[in-house]
Short mmCIF file of C-alpha atoms in Angstrom, two decimals:
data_model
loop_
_atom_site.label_atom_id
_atom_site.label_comp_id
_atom_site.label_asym_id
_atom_site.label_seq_id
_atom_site.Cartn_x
_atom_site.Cartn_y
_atom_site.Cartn_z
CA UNK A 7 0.00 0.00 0.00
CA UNK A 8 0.97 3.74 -0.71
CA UNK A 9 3.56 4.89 2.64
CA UNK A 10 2.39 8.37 3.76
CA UNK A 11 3.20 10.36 6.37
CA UNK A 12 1.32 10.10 9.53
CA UNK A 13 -0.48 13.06 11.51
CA UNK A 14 -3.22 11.23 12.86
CA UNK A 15 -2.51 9.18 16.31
CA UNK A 16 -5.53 7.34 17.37
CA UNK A 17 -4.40 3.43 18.69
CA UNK A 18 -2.30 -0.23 20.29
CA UNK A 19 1.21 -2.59 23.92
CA UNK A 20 3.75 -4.75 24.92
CA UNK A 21 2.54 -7.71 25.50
CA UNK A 22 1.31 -10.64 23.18
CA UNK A 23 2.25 -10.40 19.46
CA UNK A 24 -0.80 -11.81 17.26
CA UNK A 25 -0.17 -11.43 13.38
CA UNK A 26 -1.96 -8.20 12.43
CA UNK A 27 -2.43 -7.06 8.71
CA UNK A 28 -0.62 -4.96 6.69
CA UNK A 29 -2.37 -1.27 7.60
CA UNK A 30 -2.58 0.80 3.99
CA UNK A 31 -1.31 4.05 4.57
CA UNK A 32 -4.55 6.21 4.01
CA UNK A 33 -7.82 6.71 2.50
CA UNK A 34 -10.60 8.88 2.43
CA UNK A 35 -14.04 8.62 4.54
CA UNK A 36 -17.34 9.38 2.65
CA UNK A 37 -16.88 13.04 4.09
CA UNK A 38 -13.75 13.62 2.06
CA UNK A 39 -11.65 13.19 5.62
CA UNK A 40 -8.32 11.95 4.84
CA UNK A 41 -7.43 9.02 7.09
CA UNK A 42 -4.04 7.77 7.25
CA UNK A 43 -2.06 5.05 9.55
CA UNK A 44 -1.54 5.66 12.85
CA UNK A 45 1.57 3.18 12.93
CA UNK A 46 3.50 5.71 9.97
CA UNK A 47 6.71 5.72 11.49
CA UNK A 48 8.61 7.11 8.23
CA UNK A 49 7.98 11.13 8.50
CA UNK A 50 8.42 11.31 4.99
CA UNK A 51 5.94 10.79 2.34
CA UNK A 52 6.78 7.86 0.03
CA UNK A 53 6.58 9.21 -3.81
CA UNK A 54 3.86 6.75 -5.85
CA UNK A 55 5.96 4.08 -8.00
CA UNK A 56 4.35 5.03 -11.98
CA UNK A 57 4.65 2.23 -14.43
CA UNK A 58 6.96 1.88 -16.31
CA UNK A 59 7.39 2.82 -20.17
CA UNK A 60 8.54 -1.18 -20.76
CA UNK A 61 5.28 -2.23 -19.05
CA UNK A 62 3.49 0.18 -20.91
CA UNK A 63 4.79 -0.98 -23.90
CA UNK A 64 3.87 -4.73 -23.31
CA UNK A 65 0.45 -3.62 -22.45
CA UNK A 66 -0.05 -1.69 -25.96
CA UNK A 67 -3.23 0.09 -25.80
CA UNK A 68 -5.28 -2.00 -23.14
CA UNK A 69 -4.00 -0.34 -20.22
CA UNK A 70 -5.85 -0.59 -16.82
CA UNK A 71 -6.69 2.44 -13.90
CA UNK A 72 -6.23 0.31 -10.91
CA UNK A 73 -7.19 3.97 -8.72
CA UNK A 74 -5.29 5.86 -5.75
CA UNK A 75 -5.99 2.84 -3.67
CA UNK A 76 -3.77 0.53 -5.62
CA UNK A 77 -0.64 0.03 -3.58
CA UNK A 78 0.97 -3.00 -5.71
CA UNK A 79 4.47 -3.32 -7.35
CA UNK A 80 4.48 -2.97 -11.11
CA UNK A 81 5.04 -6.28 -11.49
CA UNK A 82 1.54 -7.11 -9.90
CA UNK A 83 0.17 -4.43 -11.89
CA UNK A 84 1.64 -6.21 -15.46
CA UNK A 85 0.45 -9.75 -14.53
CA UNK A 86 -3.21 -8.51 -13.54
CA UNK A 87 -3.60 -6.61 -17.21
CA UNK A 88 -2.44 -9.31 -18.72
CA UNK A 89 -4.79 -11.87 -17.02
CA UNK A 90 -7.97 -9.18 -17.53
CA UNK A 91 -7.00 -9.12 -21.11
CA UNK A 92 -6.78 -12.67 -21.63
CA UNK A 93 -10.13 -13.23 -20.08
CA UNK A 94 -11.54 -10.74 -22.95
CA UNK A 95 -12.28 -8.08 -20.25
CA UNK A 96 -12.77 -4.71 -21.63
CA UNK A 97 -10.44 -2.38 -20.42
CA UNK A 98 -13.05 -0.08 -19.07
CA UNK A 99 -15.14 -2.68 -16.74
CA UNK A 100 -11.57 -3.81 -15.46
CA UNK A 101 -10.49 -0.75 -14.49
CA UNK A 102 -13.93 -0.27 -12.81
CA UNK A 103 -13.74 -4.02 -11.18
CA UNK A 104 -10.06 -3.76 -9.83
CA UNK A 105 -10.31 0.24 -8.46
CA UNK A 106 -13.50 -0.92 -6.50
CA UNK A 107 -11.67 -4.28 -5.34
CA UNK A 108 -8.37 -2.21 -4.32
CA UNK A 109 -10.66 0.41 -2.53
CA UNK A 110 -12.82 -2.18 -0.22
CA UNK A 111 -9.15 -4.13 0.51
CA UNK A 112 -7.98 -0.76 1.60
CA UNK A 113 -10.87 0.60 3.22
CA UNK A 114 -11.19 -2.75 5.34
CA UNK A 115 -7.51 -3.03 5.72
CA UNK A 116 -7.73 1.11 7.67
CA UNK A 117 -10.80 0.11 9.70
CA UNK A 118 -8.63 -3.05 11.39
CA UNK A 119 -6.03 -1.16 11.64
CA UNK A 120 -7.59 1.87 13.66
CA UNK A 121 -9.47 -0.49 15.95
CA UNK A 122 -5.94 -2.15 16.52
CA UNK A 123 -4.17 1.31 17.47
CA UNK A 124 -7.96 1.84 19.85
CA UNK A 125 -7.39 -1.57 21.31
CA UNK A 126 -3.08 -0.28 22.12
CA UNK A 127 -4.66 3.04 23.75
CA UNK A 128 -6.73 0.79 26.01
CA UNK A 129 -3.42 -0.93 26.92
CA UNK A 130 -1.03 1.23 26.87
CA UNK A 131 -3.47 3.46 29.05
CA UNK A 132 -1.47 6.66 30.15
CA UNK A 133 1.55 5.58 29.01
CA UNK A 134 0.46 5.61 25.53
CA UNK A 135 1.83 8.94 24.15
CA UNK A 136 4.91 8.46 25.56
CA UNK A 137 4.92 4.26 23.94
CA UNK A 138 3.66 5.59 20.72
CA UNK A 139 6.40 8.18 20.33
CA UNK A 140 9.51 6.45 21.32
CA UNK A 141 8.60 3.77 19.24
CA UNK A 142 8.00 5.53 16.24
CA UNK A 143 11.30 7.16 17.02
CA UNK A 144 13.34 3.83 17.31
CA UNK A 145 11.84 2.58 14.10
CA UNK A 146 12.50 5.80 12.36
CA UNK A 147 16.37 5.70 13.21
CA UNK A 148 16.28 2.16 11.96
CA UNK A 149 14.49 3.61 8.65
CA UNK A 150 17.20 5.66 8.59
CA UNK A 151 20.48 3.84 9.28
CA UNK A 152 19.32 1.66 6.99
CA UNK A 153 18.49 -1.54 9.71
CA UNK A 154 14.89 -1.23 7.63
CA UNK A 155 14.75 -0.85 4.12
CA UNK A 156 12.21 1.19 2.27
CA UNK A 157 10.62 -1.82 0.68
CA UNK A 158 9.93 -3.32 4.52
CA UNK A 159 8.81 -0.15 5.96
CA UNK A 160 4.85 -0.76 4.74
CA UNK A 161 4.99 -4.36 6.79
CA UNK A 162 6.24 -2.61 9.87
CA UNK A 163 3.23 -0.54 10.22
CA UNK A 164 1.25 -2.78 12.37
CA UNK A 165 0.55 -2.97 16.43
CA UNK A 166 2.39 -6.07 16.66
CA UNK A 167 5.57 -4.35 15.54
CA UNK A 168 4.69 -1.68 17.85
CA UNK A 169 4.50 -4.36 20.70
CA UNK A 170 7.33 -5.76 19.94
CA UNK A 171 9.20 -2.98 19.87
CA UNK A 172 8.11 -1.00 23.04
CA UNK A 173 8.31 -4.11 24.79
CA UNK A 174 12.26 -4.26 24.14
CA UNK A 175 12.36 -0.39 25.11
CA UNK A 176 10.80 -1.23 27.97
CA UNK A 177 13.59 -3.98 29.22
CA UNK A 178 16.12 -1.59 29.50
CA UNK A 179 14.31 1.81 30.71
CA UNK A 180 13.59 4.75 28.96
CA UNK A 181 16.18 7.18 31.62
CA UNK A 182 19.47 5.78 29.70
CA UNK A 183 20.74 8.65 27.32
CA UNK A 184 24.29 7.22 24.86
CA UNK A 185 27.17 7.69 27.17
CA UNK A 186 30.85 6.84 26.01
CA UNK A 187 32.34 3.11 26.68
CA UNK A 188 34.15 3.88 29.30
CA UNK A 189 30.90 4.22 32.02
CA UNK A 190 29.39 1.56 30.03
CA UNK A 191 31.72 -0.85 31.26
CA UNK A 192 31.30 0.17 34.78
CA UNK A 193 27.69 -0.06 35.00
CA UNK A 194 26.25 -2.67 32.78
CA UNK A 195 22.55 -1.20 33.77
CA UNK A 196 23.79 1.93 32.04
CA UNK A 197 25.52 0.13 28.98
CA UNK A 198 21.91 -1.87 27.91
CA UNK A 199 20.28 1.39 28.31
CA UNK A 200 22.50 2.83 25.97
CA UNK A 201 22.24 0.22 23.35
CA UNK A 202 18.45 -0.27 23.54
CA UNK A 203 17.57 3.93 23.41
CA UNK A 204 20.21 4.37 20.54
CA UNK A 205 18.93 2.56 17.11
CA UNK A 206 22.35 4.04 15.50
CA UNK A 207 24.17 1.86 17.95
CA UNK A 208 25.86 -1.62 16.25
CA UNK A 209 24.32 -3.67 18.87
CA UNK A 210 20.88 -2.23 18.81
CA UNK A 211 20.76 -2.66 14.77
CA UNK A 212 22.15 -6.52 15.68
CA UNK A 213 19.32 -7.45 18.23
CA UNK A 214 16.17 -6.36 15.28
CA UNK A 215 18.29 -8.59 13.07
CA UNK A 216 17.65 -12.55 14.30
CA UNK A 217 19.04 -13.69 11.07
CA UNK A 218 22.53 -11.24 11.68
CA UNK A 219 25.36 -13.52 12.06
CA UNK A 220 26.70 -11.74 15.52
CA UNK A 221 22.89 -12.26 17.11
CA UNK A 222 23.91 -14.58 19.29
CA UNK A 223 26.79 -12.98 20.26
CA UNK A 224 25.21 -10.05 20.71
CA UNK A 225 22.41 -11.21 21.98
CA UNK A 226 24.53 -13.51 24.65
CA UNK A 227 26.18 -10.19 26.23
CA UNK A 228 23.43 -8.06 26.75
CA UNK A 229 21.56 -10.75 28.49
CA UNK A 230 24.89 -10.96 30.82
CA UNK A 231 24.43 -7.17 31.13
CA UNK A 232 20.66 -7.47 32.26
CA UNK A 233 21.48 -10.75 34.59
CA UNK A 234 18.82 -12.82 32.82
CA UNK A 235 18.10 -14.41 29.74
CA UNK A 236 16.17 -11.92 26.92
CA UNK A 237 16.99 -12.61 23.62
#
C-alpha cells in the first residue's frame, strides 16, 4: 500500500504479538476526511511508484486504472492486465472491477487497523503517548540507518511491531541517554540502556536482526548485562 506520512494518532502494547495485517497508509471517509495510519513511522511521504514505459509498452493500448488505492508493485500491476485481457475483459469494466476491489481491501484493511491502534490506547493506558512516540522514534532511526529498508517499511506498520518494539524499550528503561564506553563498562545497567535507546548503535541494529550472524553474540552479552536471559 501507498507509505504516507502520519499526523493522525488514534491506537495499540507490549505484551502478546498476534499477526496483524498490513495497515494501507490512508484513504478517504465518505466526508472527504483523509485518514491515514496511525503506525507511519517514516515522516516522509513515500513518492507513488508510476509504471513503467517497458510495461506500458507490453500492455499496448489495453492499459488498466487500478485507482489511488492501488498500492501494488508494477510487477503485480503487469500480470493482472495481462490476465484481464486474456479473459476478454474490456479495459473499461476492469479498471472499474479492480479500483473498486483495491478500494474495499484498503478501506477494510484502515478500519482493522484503527481499531488495533484503539485496542493499544486501552493498553497502553497513560503511558500511551509516551509508547507511541519512542517507538515511532526507534523505528524511524532504523528507517534511517538503513536496519529497515524502504521496501519493509509498509509491513512494519502494524501494532504487533509496535508491541514488539516497546516491549524491548521497555527492558532496558527509557532514563538511559548514549554515554561513552568507558561508564558503560562500569555499569552494565547503564551500557543496555544505551544500546536499547540508541537505534544508530551496532548492537541495537544486531538485536532487530535474528538472522545477523553476531545475534547470538550479541544477543549472549546483553543478556549478561541485564542478569537474565532476553533474547
Amino acid at each position: 500500500m501507498d507509505e504516507e506520512t502520519n499526523t493522525t494518532d488514534t491506537p495499540v502494547e507490549a505484551g502478546d504479538i498476534e499477526a496483524t495485517p498490513e495497515v494501507p497508509v490512508e484513504t478517504t471517509t465518505e466526508a472527504g476526511e483523509e485518514v491515514q495510519n496511525p503506525f507511519d513511522f517514516t515522516g516522509e511521504p513515500e513518492e507513488e511508484s508510476e509504471e513503467s514505459a517497458e510495461a506500458e509498452e507490453q500492455q499496448g493500448e489495453y492499459l488498466l486504472d487500478f485507482g489511488d488505492a492501488f498500492g501494488g508493485t508494477d510487477d503485480v500491476r503487469s500480470m493482472i492486465t495481462k490476465h484481464a485481457r486474456e479473459a476478454g475483459i474490456s479495459a473499461e469494466a476492469g479498471s472499474k472491477f479492480v479500483a473498486a476491489v483495491c478500494r474495499g481491501l484498503k478501506e477494510d484493511a484502515i478500519a482493522q487497523g484503527q481499531a488495533a491502534y484503539k485496542a493499544l490506547e486501552d493498553v497502553w493506558g497513560a503511558d500511551f503517548g509516551k509508547n507511541m512516540k519512542g517507538t515511532k522514534a526507534t523505528l524511524h532511526g532504523m528507517l534511517k540507518e538503513g536496519v529497515i529498508s524502504e521496501s519493509e517499511v509498509a509491513g512494519l506498520m502494524n501494532p504487533a511491531v509496535f508491541k514488539l518494539v516497546n516491549h524491548l524499550r521497555s527492558r532496558m528503561g527509557e532514563g538511559g541517554s548514549v554515554g561513552t564506553k568507558q561508564a558503560a563498562k562500569e555499569d552494565p545497567a547503564t551500557e543496555y540502556s544505551r544500546i536499547m535507546n540508541d537505534p544508530k548503535s551496532h548492537e541495537f541494529q544486531v538485536l532487530m536482526n535474528p538472522s545477523h550472524p553476531e545475534y547470538k553474540s550479541v544477543a549472549e552479552r546483553v543478556n549478561k548485562l541485564v542478569g537474565r536471559r532476553l533474547y
